Coordinates of C-alpha atoms in Angstrom, one line a residue:
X1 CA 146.2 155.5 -215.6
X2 CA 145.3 159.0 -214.2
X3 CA 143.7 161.8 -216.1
X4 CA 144.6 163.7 -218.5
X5 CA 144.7 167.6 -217.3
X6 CA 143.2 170.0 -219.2
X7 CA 143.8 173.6 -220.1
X8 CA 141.7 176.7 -219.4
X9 CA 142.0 176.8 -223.0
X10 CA 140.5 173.2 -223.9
X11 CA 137.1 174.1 -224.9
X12 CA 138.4 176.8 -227.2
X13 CA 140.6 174.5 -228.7
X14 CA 138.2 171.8 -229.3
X15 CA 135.8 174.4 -230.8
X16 CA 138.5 175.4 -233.4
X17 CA 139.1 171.6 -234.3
X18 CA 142.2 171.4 -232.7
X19 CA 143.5 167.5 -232.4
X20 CA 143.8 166.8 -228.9
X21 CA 146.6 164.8 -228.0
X22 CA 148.5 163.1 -224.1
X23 CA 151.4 165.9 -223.7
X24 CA 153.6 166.3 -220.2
X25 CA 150.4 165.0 -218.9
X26 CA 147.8 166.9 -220.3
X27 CA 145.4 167.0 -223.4
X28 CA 146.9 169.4 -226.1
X29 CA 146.3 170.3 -229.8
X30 CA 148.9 169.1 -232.2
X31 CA 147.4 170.9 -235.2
X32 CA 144.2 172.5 -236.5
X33 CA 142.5 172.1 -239.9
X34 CA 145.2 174.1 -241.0
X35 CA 147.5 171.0 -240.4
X36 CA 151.1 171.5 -239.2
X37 CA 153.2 172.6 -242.1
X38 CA 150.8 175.3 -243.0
X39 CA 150.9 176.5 -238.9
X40 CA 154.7 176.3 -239.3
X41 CA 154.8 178.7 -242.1
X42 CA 151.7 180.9 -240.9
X43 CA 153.9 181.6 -237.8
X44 CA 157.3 182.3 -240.1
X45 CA 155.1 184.5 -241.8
X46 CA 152.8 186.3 -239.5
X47 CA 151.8 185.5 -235.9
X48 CA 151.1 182.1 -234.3
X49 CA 149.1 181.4 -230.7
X50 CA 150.3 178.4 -228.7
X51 CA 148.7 177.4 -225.3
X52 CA 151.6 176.7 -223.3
X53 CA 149.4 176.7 -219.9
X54 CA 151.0 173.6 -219.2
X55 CA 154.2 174.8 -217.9
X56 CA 154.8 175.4 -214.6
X57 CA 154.4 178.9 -213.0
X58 CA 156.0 179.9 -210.1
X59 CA 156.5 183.0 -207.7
X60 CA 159.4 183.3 -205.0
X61 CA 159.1 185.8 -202.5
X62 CA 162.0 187.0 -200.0
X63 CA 165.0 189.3 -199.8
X64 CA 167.4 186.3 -200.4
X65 CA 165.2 184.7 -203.2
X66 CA 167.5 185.7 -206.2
X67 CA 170.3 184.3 -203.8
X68 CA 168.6 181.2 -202.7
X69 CA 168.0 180.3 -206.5
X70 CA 171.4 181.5 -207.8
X71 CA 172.6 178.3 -205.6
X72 CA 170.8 176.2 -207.9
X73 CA 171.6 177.1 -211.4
X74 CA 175.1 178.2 -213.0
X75 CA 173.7 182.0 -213.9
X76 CA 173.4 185.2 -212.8
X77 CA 170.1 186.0 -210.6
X78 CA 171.5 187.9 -207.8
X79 CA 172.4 190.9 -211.0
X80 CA 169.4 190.3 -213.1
X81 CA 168.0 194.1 -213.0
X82 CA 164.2 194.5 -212.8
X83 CA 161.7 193.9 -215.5
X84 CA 164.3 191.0 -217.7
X85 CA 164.0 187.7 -217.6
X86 CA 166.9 185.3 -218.3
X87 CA 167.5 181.4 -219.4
X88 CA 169.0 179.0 -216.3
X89 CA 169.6 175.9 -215.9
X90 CA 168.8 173.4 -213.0
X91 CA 171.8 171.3 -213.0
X92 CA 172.3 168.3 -210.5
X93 CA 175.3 167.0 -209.0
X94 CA 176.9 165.4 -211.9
X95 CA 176.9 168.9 -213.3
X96 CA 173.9 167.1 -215.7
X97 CA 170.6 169.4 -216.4
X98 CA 167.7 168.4 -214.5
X99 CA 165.9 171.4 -216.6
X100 CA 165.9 174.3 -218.4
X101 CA 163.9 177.6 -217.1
X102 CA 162.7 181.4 -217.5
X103 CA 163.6 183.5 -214.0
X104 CA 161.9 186.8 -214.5
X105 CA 162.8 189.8 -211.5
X106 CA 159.8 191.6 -211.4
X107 CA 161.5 193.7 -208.3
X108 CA 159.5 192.9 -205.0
X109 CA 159.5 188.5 -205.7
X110 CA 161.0 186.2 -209.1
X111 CA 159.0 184.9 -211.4
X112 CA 159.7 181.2 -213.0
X113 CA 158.4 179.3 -215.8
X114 CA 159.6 175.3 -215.8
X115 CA 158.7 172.8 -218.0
X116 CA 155.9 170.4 -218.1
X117 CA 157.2 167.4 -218.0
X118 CA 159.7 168.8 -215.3
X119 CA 157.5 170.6 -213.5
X120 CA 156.4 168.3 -209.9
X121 CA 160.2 167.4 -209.7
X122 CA 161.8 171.2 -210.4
X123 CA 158.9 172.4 -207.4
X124 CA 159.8 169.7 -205.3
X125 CA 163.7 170.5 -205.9
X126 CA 163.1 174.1 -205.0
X127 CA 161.1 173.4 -201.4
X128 CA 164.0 171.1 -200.7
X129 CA 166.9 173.6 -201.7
X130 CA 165.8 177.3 -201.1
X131 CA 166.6 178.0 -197.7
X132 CA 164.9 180.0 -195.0
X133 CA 162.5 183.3 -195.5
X134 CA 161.9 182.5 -199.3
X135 CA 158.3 181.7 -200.4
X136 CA 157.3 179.6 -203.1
X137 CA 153.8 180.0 -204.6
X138 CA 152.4 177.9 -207.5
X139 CA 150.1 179.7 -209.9
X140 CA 148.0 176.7 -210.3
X141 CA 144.5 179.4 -211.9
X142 CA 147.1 181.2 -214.8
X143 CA 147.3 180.2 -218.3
X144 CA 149.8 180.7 -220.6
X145 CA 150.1 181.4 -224.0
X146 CA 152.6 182.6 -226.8
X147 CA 152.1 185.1 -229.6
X148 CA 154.9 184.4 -232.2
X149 CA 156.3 185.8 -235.4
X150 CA 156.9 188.8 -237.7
X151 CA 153.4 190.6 -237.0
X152 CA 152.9 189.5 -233.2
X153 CA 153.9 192.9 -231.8
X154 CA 151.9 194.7 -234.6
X155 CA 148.7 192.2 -234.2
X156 CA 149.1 192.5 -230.0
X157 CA 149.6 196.5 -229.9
X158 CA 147.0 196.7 -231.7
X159 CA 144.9 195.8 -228.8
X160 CA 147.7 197.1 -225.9
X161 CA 150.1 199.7 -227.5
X162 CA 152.3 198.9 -224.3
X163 CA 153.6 195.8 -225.7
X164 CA 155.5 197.8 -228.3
X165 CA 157.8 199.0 -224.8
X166 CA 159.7 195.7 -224.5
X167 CA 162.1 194.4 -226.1
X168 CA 164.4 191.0 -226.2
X169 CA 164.2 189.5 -222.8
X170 CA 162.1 192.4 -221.4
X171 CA 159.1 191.0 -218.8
X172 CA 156.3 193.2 -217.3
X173 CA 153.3 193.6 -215.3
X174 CA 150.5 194.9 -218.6
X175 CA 146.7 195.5 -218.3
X176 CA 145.0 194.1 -221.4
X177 CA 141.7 195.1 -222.3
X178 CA 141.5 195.2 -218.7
X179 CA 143.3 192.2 -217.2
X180 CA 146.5 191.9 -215.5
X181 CA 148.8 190.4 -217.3
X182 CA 153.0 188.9 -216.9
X183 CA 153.9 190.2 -220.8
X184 CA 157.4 188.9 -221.7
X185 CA 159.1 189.5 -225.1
X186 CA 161.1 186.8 -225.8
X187 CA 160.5 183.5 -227.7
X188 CA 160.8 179.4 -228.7
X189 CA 160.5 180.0 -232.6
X190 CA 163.1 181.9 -233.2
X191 CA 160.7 184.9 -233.9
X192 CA 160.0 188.0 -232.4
X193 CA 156.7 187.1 -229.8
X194 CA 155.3 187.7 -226.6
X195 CA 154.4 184.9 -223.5
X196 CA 151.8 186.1 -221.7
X197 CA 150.2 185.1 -218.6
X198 CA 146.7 185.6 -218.0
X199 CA 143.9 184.6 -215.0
X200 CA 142.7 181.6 -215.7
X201 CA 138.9 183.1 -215.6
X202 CA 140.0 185.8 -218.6
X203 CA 142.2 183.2 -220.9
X204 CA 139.4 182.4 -223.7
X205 CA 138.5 185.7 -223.9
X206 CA 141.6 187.7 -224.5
X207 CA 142.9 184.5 -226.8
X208 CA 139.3 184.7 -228.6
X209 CA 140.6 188.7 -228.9
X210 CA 143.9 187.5 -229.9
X211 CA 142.4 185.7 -232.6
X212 CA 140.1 188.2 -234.1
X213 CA 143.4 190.0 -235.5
X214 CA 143.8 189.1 -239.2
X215 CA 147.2 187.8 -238.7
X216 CA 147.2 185.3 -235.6
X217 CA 146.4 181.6 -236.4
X218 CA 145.8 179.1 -233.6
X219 CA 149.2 177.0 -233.8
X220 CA 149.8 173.2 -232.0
X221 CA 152.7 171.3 -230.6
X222 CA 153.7 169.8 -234.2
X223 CA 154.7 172.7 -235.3
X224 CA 155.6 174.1 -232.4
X225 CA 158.3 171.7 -232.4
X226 CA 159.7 172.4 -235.9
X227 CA 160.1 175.8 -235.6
X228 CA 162.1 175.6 -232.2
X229 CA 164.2 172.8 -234.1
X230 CA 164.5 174.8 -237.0
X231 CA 165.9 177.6 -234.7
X232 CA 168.2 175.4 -232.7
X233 CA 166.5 175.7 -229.6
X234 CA 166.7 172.7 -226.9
X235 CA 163.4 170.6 -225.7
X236 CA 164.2 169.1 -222.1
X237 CA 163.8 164.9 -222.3
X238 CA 165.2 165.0 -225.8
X239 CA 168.2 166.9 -226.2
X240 CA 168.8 168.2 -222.7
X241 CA 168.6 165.5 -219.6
X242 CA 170.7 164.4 -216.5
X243 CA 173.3 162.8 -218.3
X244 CA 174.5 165.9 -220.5
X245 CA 176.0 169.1 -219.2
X246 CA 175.5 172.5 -220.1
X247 CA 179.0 171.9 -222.3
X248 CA 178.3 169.3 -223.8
X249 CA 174.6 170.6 -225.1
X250 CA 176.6 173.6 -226.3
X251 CA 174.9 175.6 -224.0
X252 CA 178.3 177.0 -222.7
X253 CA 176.2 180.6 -223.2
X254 CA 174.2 180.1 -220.4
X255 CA 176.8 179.8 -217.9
X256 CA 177.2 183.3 -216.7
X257 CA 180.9 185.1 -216.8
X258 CA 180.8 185.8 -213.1
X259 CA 179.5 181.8 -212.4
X260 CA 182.6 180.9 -214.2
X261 CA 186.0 179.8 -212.6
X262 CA 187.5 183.8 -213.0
X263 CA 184.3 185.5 -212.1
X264 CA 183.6 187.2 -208.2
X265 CA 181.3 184.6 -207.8
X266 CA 182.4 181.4 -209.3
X267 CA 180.9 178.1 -209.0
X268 CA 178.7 177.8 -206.1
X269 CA 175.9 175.6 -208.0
X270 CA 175.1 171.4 -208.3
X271 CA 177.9 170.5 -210.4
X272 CA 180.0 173.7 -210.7
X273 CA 183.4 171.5 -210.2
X274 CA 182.7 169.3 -213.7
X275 CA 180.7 171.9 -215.5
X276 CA 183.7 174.5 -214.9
X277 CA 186.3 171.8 -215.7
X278 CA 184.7 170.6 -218.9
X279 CA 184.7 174.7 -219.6
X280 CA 188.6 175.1 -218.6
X281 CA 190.4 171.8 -220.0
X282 CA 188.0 171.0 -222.5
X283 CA 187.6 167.2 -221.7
X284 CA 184.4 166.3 -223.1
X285 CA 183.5 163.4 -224.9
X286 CA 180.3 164.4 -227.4
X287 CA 178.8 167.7 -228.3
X288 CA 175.6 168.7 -229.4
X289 CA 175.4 169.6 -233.2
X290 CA 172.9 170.5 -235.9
X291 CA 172.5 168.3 -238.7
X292 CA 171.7 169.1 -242.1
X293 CA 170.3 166.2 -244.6
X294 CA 170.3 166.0 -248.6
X295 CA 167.4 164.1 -248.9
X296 CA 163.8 164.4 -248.1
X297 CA 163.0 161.9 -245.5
X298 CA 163.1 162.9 -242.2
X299 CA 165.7 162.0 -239.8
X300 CA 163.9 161.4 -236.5
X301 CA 165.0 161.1 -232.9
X302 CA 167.0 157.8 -231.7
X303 CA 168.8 157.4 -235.3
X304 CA 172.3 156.1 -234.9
X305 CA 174.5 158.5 -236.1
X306 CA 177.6 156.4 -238.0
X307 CA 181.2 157.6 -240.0
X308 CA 182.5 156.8 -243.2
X309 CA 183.4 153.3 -241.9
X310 CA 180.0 152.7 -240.3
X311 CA 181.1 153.3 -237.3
X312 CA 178.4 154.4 -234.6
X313 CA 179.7 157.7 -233.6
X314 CA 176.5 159.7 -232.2
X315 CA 172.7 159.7 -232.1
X316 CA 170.2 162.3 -233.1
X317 CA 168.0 163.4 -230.4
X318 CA 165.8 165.9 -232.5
X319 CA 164.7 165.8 -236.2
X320 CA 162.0 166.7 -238.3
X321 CA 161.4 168.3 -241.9
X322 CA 162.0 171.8 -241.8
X323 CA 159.8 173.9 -243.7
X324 CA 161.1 176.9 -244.0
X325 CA 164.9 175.6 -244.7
X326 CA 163.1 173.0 -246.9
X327 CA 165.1 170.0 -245.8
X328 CA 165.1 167.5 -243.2
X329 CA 166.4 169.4 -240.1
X330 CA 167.9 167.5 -236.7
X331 CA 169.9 168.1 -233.6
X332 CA 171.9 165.1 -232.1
X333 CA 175.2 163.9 -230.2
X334 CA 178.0 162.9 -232.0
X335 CA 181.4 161.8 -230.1
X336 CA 183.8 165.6 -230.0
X337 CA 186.0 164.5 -232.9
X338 CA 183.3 164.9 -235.4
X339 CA 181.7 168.1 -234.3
X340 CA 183.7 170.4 -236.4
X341 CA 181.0 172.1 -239.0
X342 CA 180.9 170.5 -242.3
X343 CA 181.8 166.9 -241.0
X344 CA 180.4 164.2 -242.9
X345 CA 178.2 161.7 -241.4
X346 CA 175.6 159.0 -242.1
X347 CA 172.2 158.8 -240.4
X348 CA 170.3 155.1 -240.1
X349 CA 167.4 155.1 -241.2
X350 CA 165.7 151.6 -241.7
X351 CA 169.0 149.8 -242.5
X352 CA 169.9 152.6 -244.8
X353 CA 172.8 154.9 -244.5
X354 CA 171.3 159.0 -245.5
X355 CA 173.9 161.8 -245.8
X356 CA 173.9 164.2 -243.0
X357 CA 176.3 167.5 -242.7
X358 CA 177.4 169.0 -239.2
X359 CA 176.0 172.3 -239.3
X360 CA 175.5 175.9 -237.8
X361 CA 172.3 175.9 -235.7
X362 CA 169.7 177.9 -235.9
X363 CA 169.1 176.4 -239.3
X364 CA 167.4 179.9 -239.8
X365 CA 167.8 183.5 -238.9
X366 CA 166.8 184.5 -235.3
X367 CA 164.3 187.2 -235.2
X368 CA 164.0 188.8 -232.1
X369 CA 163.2 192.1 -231.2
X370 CA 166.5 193.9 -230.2
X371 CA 165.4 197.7 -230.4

């Protein structure tokens, strides 16, 4: 079995008593003394730190970069203007999602943040696929970390007024307390936050700084995962993979109007003649829904979804209890006939049938900062 990775955050995370735990190949905290419901709320409430330095990091360089990559995913890069970032999608053949990504323009190269689990296979896909003059340069000495919630911009200007620029889906170059920084203002709680990407040398120090503001709380992958549940937000290898397209994740949003079969540049991507067929004639078989439960035992990934009848009609993919809605939350499957909102179904659970409702996801408000 080969080792674990580690963070340039791991010692500062031990120190804090953070429960290390295998994730996407490295060791990373699930909680901290403060134990994950409490994290969950802390961040609805004020401002949450995650060490995501396990994603993948990744420059392109070339005048046909932003057209190289546009070949590859079924969104806009060749238009993105200069300092936003935007959400794509890898997609393969099969018009299935081989991943879901950041692509920041930051004017003379692109900037791209990939998943962990994703991340040796989405490099690999890029060498293979960009063509000729464009550069690809793995930032193996950066970490990565996200400030989330309500006071993040107040806690983080605080220390570099400069943050307060951006808004939604902004991304810049930022000095903090005298480090060069990639500051984005986006988010995977559904709050208003920052990701930041720092040297690898500086990262306990500015996160030791984060910390010393009264409202940020060190925050681990347990929570982490509820509130992007909680917000309807995707995690690739559970409700994204090869076998579902963009359509039928409801993810329709992140095909971009001039990707589309009407727009100047249509198709042109792994799996544009299925993806833009599914779009056009509607002939899908299962959607992705949210899923709403009565009672108060969670309903966790792999449950069978069934009808009235007992009839297996889907499978929940995410699920957890949601603290803020305070009820089980979950995101699943379910064949296209019972997607409509307010649909009735039944979740197994050990033999037993529990009450779930098709519902609007996010579960909660969305947050972020607009201007």
């Amino acid at each position: 079995m080969s080792e674990l990775s580690k963070t340039p955050l791991f010692d500062l995370h031990v120190e804090l008593g953070g429960k290390m735990v295998p994730f996407a190949g490295f060791e990373m905290p699930v909680q901290y003394p403060l134990g994950v419901k409490k994290e969950h709320l802390h961040t609805r409430d004020q401002a949450g730190l995650f060490d995501v330095s396990h994603m993948g990091q990744v420059i392109l360089r070339g005048e046909n970069a932003a057209a190289e990559l546009e070949k590859l995913v079924p969104v806009d890069i060749i238009d993105l203007p200069a300092g936003k970032q935007r959400y794509a999608l890898f997609t393969n053949e099969d018009g299935g999602i081989m991943d879901d990504l950041m692509v920041t323009n930051y004017g003379d190269h692109l900037y791209v943040v990939v998943n962990a689990a994703c991340k040796e296979q989405d490099i690999a896909h890029m060498r293979a696929n960009l063509g000729e003059g464009v550069e690809l340069e793995v930032l193996e000495d950066r970490a990565l970390v996200a400030l989330q919630g309500p006071t993040a911009a107040q806690a983080l200007s605080r220390i570099c007024p400069e943050v307060n620029e951006l808004v939604f889906m902004d991304s810049r170059h930022i000095t903090i307390d005298g480090v060069d920084c990639f500051v984005s203002r986006s988010g995977y709680t559904g709050e208003d936050g920052y990701e930041i990407s720092i040297p690898a040398a500086e990262a306990e120090r500015l996160c030791r700084l984060f910390l010393e503001q009264p409202e940020v709380e060190f925050i681990g992958l347990g929570a982490r995962d509820s509130l992007r549940l909680e917000s309807g937000l995707c995690l690739y290898g559970h409700d994204l993979d090869q076998s579902t397209t963009p359509i039928e994740s409801s993810l329709i949003w992140a095909i971009s109007k001039n990707r589309r079969a009407d727009g100047e540049r249509a198709g042109g991507f792994p799996g544009a003649e299925k993806i833009l067929d599914q779009i056009a004639n509607k002939n899908y078989e299962r959607k992705r829904v949210g899923l709403l439960a009565s009672g108060k035992a969670p309903i966790r990934e792999g449950a069978e979804l069934v009808n009235a009848d007992g009839v297996k009609v889907g499978t929940v993919t995410s699920g957890s209890f949601g603290p803020t809605v305070g009820k089980p939350v979950a995101m699943g499957y379910v064949e296209t006939e019972y997607s409509a909102l307010e649909t009735e179904l039944f979740a197994l659970v050990r033999g037993k049938q529990m009450p779930m409702v098709v519902s609007r996801a996010p579960f909660i408000e969305q947050r972020y900062y607009r201007g």
